[in-house]
Amino acid sequence: MTVAVDSHENVAELSEAAQAFGIELGVILEVETGMNRAGVEPGEVATTLAKAVESAKGLRFDGVMGYEGRTVWTEGFEKRKSETLKTIDRLLAAADDIESNGLEVKIISAGGTGSYDITGKVDRVTELQCGSYLFMDAKYMEVFGDHPHPFRTALTVLEP
């Protein structure tokens, strides 16, 4: 199992739980990639937290994650691609900083249903976080009209 953290409090609580159950828990850092929603800033803050994870009993530092959801609704593929890659650059910068401080970054997790076709082509990204595709809301059909493989609604809810 791997979980994401974005604070020292998260690390302390997870370490306590892992020790109580006698397990080693994989941990990735959520990096703030421009949405101002969650995560730690790339650079010293991320590196310090990664070191805290690595030194916490019962925890294992595995990597970083970010989410470029703010770019999903950008109209036009080329503009969406440019904005998405800027976001991914913040995540990769965090990974670089952490690695330059002696920790291995095994997982770089990013992307989503709205950006899988962009993020999935970034060499260092090891994992995609797609999920909305399961229910595929109509908004994706509007925004991705220029997509080479357009989405379709996958579920219809019928009233009983």
CSV table of N, CA and C in Angstrom, one decimal, residues 10-99:
chain,number,residue,atom,x,y,z
A,10,ASN,N,1.0,14.4,9.0
A,10,ASN,CA,0.7,13.2,8.3
A,10,ASN,C,1.7,12.1,8.5
A,11,VAL,N,3.0,12.5,8.4
A,11,VAL,CA,4.1,11.6,8.6
A,11,VAL,C,4.1,10.9,10.0
A,12,ALA,N,3.9,11.8,11.0
A,12,ALA,CA,3.9,11.3,12.4
A,12,ALA,C,2.8,10.3,12.6
A,13,GLU,N,1.6,10.7,12.1
A,13,GLU,CA,0.4,9.8,12.4
A,13,GLU,C,0.6,8.5,11.6
A,14,LEU,N,1.1,8.5,10.4
A,14,LEU,CA,1.3,7.3,9.6
A,14,LEU,C,2.4,6.4,10.2
A,15,SER,N,3.4,7.0,10.7
A,15,SER,CA,4.5,6.3,11.4
A,15,SER,C,4.0,5.6,12.6
A,16,GLU,N,3.2,6.2,13.4
A,16,GLU,CA,2.6,5.6,14.6
A,16,GLU,C,1.7,4.5,14.2
A,17,ALA,N,0.9,4.6,13.2
A,17,ALA,CA,0.0,3.5,12.8
A,17,ALA,C,0.7,2.4,12.2
A,18,ALA,N,1.7,2.6,11.4
A,18,ALA,CA,2.5,1.6,10.8
A,18,ALA,C,3.2,0.8,11.9
A,19,GLN,N,3.8,1.4,12.9
A,19,GLN,CA,4.5,0.7,14.0
A,19,GLN,C,3.5,-0.1,14.8
A,20,ALA,N,2.3,0.5,15.0
A,20,ALA,CA,1.3,-0.3,15.8
A,20,ALA,C,0.9,-1.6,15.1
A,21,PHE,N,0.9,-1.6,13.8
A,21,PHE,CA,0.5,-2.8,13.0
A,21,PHE,C,1.6,-3.6,12.6
A,22,GLY,N,2.8,-3.1,12.8
A,22,GLY,CA,4.0,-3.9,12.5
A,22,GLY,C,4.2,-4.0,11.0
A,23,ILE,N,3.9,-2.9,10.2
A,23,ILE,CA,4.1,-2.9,8.8
A,23,ILE,C,5.0,-1.8,8.3
A,24,GLU,N,5.5,-1.9,7.1
A,24,GLU,CA,6.2,-0.8,6.4
A,24,GLU,C,5.2,-0.3,5.4
A,25,LEU,N,5.0,1.0,5.4
A,25,LEU,CA,4.1,1.7,4.5
A,25,LEU,C,4.8,2.5,3.5
A,26,GLY,N,4.5,2.4,2.3
A,26,GLY,CA,5.1,3.2,1.2
A,26,GLY,C,4.4,4.6,1.2
A,27,VAL,N,5.2,5.6,1.1
A,27,VAL,CA,4.7,7.0,1.1
A,27,VAL,C,5.2,7.8,0.0
A,28,ILE,N,4.3,8.5,-0.7
A,28,ILE,CA,4.7,9.5,-1.7
A,28,ILE,C,4.3,10.9,-1.2
A,29,LEU,N,5.0,11.9,-1.6
A,29,LEU,CA,4.7,13.3,-1.3
A,29,LEU,C,3.7,13.9,-2.3
A,30,GLU,N,2.7,14.5,-1.9
A,30,GLU,CA,1.9,15.3,-2.8
A,30,GLU,C,2.5,16.7,-3.0
A,31,VAL,N,2.8,17.0,-4.2
A,31,VAL,CA,3.5,18.3,-4.5
A,31,VAL,C,2.5,19.3,-5.1
A,32,GLU,N,2.6,20.5,-4.6
A,32,GLU,CA,1.7,21.5,-5.1
A,32,GLU,C,2.1,21.9,-6.5
A,33,THR,N,1.2,21.7,-7.4
A,33,THR,CA,1.6,21.9,-8.8
A,33,THR,C,1.0,23.1,-9.5
A,34,GLY,N,0.4,24.0,-8.7
A,34,GLY,CA,-0.2,25.2,-9.3
A,34,GLY,C,-1.7,25.4,-9.0
A,35,MET,N,-2.3,24.4,-8.4
A,35,MET,CA,-3.7,24.5,-8.1
A,35,MET,C,-4.0,25.2,-6.8
A,36,ASN,N,-3.0,25.3,-5.9
A,36,ASN,CA,-3.2,25.8,-4.6
A,36,ASN,C,-4.3,25.0,-3.9
A,37,ARG,N,-4.3,23.7,-4.0
A,37,ARG,CA,-5.3,22.8,-3.5
A,37,ARG,C,-4.7,22.0,-2.3
A,38,ALA,N,-3.6,21.4,-2.6
A,38,ALA,CA,-2.9,20.5,-1.6
A,38,ALA,C,-1.5,20.3,-2.0
A,39,GLY,N,-0.7,19.8,-1.1
A,39,GLY,CA,0.7,19.5,-1.5
A,39,GLY,C,1.7,20.4,-0.9
A,40,VAL,N,2.9,20.0,-1.0
A,40,VAL,CA,4.0,20.8,-0.5
A,40,VAL,C,4.7,21.5,-1.7
A,41,GLU,N,5.3,22.6,-1.5
A,41,GLU,CA,6.1,23.3,-2.6
A,41,GLU,C,7.3,22.5,-2.9
A,42,PRO,N,7.6,22.5,-4.2
A,42,PRO,CA,8.9,21.9,-4.7
A,42,PRO,C,10.1,22.6,-4.0
A,43,GLY,N,11.2,22.0,-3.9
A,43,GLY,CA,12.4,22.6,-3.3
A,43,GLY,C,12.6,22.1,-1.9
A,44,GLU,N,13.1,23.0,-1.0
A,44,GLU,CA,13.5,22.7,0.3
A,44,GLU,C,12.3,22.1,1.2
A,45,VAL,N,11.1,22.6,1.0
A,45,VAL,CA,10.0,22.1,1.8
A,45,VAL,C,9.7,20.6,1.4
A,46,ALA,N,9.7,20.3,0.1
A,46,ALA,CA,9.5,18.9,-0.3
A,46,ALA,C,10.6,18.0,0.1
A,47,THR,N,11.8,18.5,0.0
A,47,THR,CA,13.0,17.7,0.3
A,47,THR,C,13.0,17.4,1.8
A,48,THR,N,12.7,18.4,2.6
A,48,THR,CA,12.7,18.2,4.1
A,48,THR,C,11.6,17.1,4.5
A,49,LEU,N,10.5,17.2,3.8
A,49,LEU,CA,9.4,16.3,4.2
A,49,LEU,C,9.8,14.9,3.7
A,50,ALA,N,10.4,14.7,2.5
A,50,ALA,CA,10.8,13.4,2.0
A,50,ALA,C,11.8,12.8,3.0
A,51,LYS,N,12.7,13.6,3.5
A,51,LYS,CA,13.7,13.1,4.5
A,51,LYS,C,13.0,12.6,5.7
A,52,ALA,N,12.0,13.4,6.1
A,52,ALA,CA,11.2,13.0,7.4
A,52,ALA,C,10.5,11.7,7.2
A,53,VAL,N,10.0,11.5,6.0
A,53,VAL,CA,9.3,10.2,5.7
A,53,VAL,C,10.4,9.1,5.8
A,54,GLU,N,11.5,9.3,5.1
A,54,GLU,CA,12.5,8.2,5.0
A,54,GLU,C,13.0,7.9,6.4
A,55,SER,N,13.1,8.8,7.3
A,55,SER,CA,13.7,8.5,8.6
A,55,SER,C,12.6,8.1,9.6
A,56,ALA,N,11.3,8.2,9.3
A,56,ALA,CA,10.2,7.8,10.2
A,56,ALA,C,10.1,6.2,10.2
A,57,LYS,N,10.0,5.7,11.4
A,57,LYS,CA,9.9,4.3,11.6
A,57,LYS,C,8.6,3.8,11.0
A,58,GLY,N,8.7,2.7,10.3
A,58,GLY,CA,7.5,2.1,9.6
A,58,GLY,C,7.1,2.7,8.3
A,59,LEU,N,7.9,3.7,7.8
A,59,LEU,CA,7.5,4.3,6.6
A,59,LEU,C,8.7,4.2,5.6
A,60,ARG,N,8.4,4.2,4.3
A,60,ARG,CA,9.4,4.1,3.3
A,60,ARG,C,9.1,5.2,2.2
A,61,PHE,N,10.0,6.0,1.9
A,61,PHE,CA,9.8,7.1,0.9
A,61,PHE,C,9.8,6.4,-0.4
A,62,ASP,N,8.8,6.6,-1.2
A,62,ASP,CA,8.7,6.0,-2.6
A,62,ASP,C,8.7,7.0,-3.7
A,63,GLY,N,8.3,8.2,-3.5
A,63,GLY,CA,8.3,9.2,-4.6
A,63,GLY,C,7.4,10.4,-4.4
A,64,VAL,N,6.9,10.9,-5.5
A,64,VAL,CA,6.1,12.1,-5.5
A,64,VAL,C,4.9,12.0,-6.4
A,65,MET,N,3.9,12.8,-6.1
A,65,MET,CA,2.7,12.8,-6.9
A,65,MET,C,2.2,14.3,-7.1
A,66,GLY,N,1.6,14.5,-8.2
A,66,GLY,CA,1.0,15.8,-8.4
A,66,GLY,C,-0.3,15.7,-9.3
A,67,TYR,N,-1.0,16.7,-9.4
A,67,TYR,CA,-2.3,16.7,-10.1
A,67,TYR,C,-2.4,17.9,-10.9
A,68,GLU,N,-2.5,17.8,-12.2
A,68,GLU,CA,-2.6,19.0,-13.1
A,68,GLU,C,-4.1,19.3,-13.5
A,69,GLY,N,-5.0,19.0,-12.6
A,69,GLY,CA,-6.4,19.2,-12.8
A,69,GLY,C,-6.8,20.6,-13.3
A,70,ARG,N,-6.0,21.6,-12.9
A,70,ARG,CA,-6.4,23.0,-13.3
A,70,ARG,C,-6.2,23.2,-14.8
A,71,THR,N,-5.5,22.3,-15.5
A,71,THR,CA,-5.3,22.4,-16.9
A,71,THR,C,-6.3,21.7,-17.8
A,72,VAL,N,-7.1,20.8,-17.1
A,72,VAL,CA,-8.0,20.0,-17.9
A,72,VAL,C,-9.0,20.7,-18.7
A,73,TRP,N,-9.5,21.8,-18.2
A,73,TRP,CA,-10.5,22.5,-18.9
A,73,TRP,C,-10.0,23.6,-19.8
A,74,THR,N,-8.7,23.6,-20.1
A,74,THR,CA,-8.1,24.6,-21.0
A,74,THR,C,-8.5,24.1,-22.4
A,75,GLU,N,-9.1,25.1,-23.2
A,75,GLU,CA,-9.6,24.7,-24.5
A,75,GLU,C,-8.4,24.7,-25.5
A,76,GLY,N,-8.5,23.8,-26.4
A,76,GLY,CA,-7.5,23.6,-27.4
A,76,GLY,C,-6.4,22.8,-27.0
A,77,PHE,N,-6.1,21.7,-27.7
A,77,PHE,CA,-5.1,20.7,-27.3
A,77,PHE,C,-3.7,21.3,-27.1
A,78,GLU,N,-3.2,22.1,-28.0
A,78,GLU,CA,-1.8,22.6,-27.8
A,78,GLU,C,-1.7,23.5,-26.6
A,79,LYS,N,-2.7,24.3,-26.3
A,79,LYS,CA,-2.6,25.2,-25.1
A,79,LYS,C,-2.7,24.3,-23.9
A,80,ARG,N,-3.6,23.3,-23.9
A,80,ARG,CA,-3.8,22.4,-22.8
A,80,ARG,C,-2.5,21.6,-22.5
A,81,LYS,N,-1.8,21.2,-23.6
A,81,LYS,CA,-0.6,20.5,-23.5
A,81,LYS,C,0.5,21.3,-22.9
A,82,SER,N,0.6,22.6,-23.3
A,82,SER,CA,1.6,23.5,-22.8
A,82,SER,C,1.4,23.7,-21.3
A,83,GLU,N,0.2,24.0,-20.9
A,83,GLU,CA,-0.1,24.2,-19.5
A,83,GLU,C,0.1,23.0,-18.6
A,84,THR,N,-0.3,21.8,-19.2
A,84,THR,CA,0.0,20.6,-18.4
A,84,THR,C,1.4,20.3,-18.2
A,85,LEU,N,2.2,20.5,-19.2
A,85,LEU,CA,3.7,20.3,-19.1
A,85,LEU,C,4.4,21.2,-18.1
A,86,LYS,N,3.9,22.5,-18.1
A,86,LYS,CA,4.4,23.4,-17.1
A,86,LYS,C,4.1,22.9,-15.6
A,87,THR,N,2.9,22.3,-15.5
A,87,THR,CA,2.6,21.8,-14.2
A,87,THR,C,3.5,20.6,-13.8
A,88,ILE,N,3.7,19.7,-14.8
A,88,ILE,CA,4.5,18.5,-14.6
A,88,ILE,C,5.9,18.9,-14.3
A,89,ASP,N,6.4,20.0,-14.9
A,89,ASP,CA,7.7,20.5,-14.6
A,89,ASP,C,7.9,20.8,-13.1
A,90,ARG,N,6.9,21.3,-12.4
A,90,ARG,CA,7.0,21.6,-11.0
A,90,ARG,C,7.2,20.2,-10.3
A,91,LEU,N,6.5,19.2,-10.7
A,91,LEU,CA,6.6,17.9,-10.0
A,91,LEU,C,8.0,17.3,-10.3
A,92,LEU,N,8.5,17.4,-11.5
A,92,LEU,CA,9.8,16.9,-11.8
A,92,LEU,C,10.9,17.6,-11.1
A,93,ALA,N,10.7,18.9,-10.9
A,93,ALA,CA,11.7,19.7,-10.2
A,93,ALA,C,11.8,19.3,-8.7
A,94,ALA,N,10.6,18.9,-8.2
A,94,ALA,CA,10.6,18.4,-6.8
A,94,ALA,C,11.3,17.1,-6.7
A,95,ALA,N,11.1,16.2,-7.7
A,95,ALA,CA,11.8,14.9,-7.8
A,95,ALA,C,13.3,15.1,-7.9
A,96,ASP,N,13.7,16.0,-8.7
A,96,ASP,CA,15.1,16.3,-8.9
A,96,ASP,C,15.8,16.8,-7.6
A,97,ASP,N,15.1,17.7,-6.9
A,97,ASP,CA,15.6,18.2,-5.7
A,97,ASP,C,15.8,17.1,-4.6
A,98,ILE,N,14.8,16.3,-4.6
A,98,ILE,CA,14.8,15.2,-3.6
A,98,ILE,C,16.0,14.2,-3.9
A,99,GLU,N,16.1,13.9,-5.2
A,99,GLU,CA,17.1,13.0,-5.6
A,99,GLU,C,18.5,13.6,-5.4
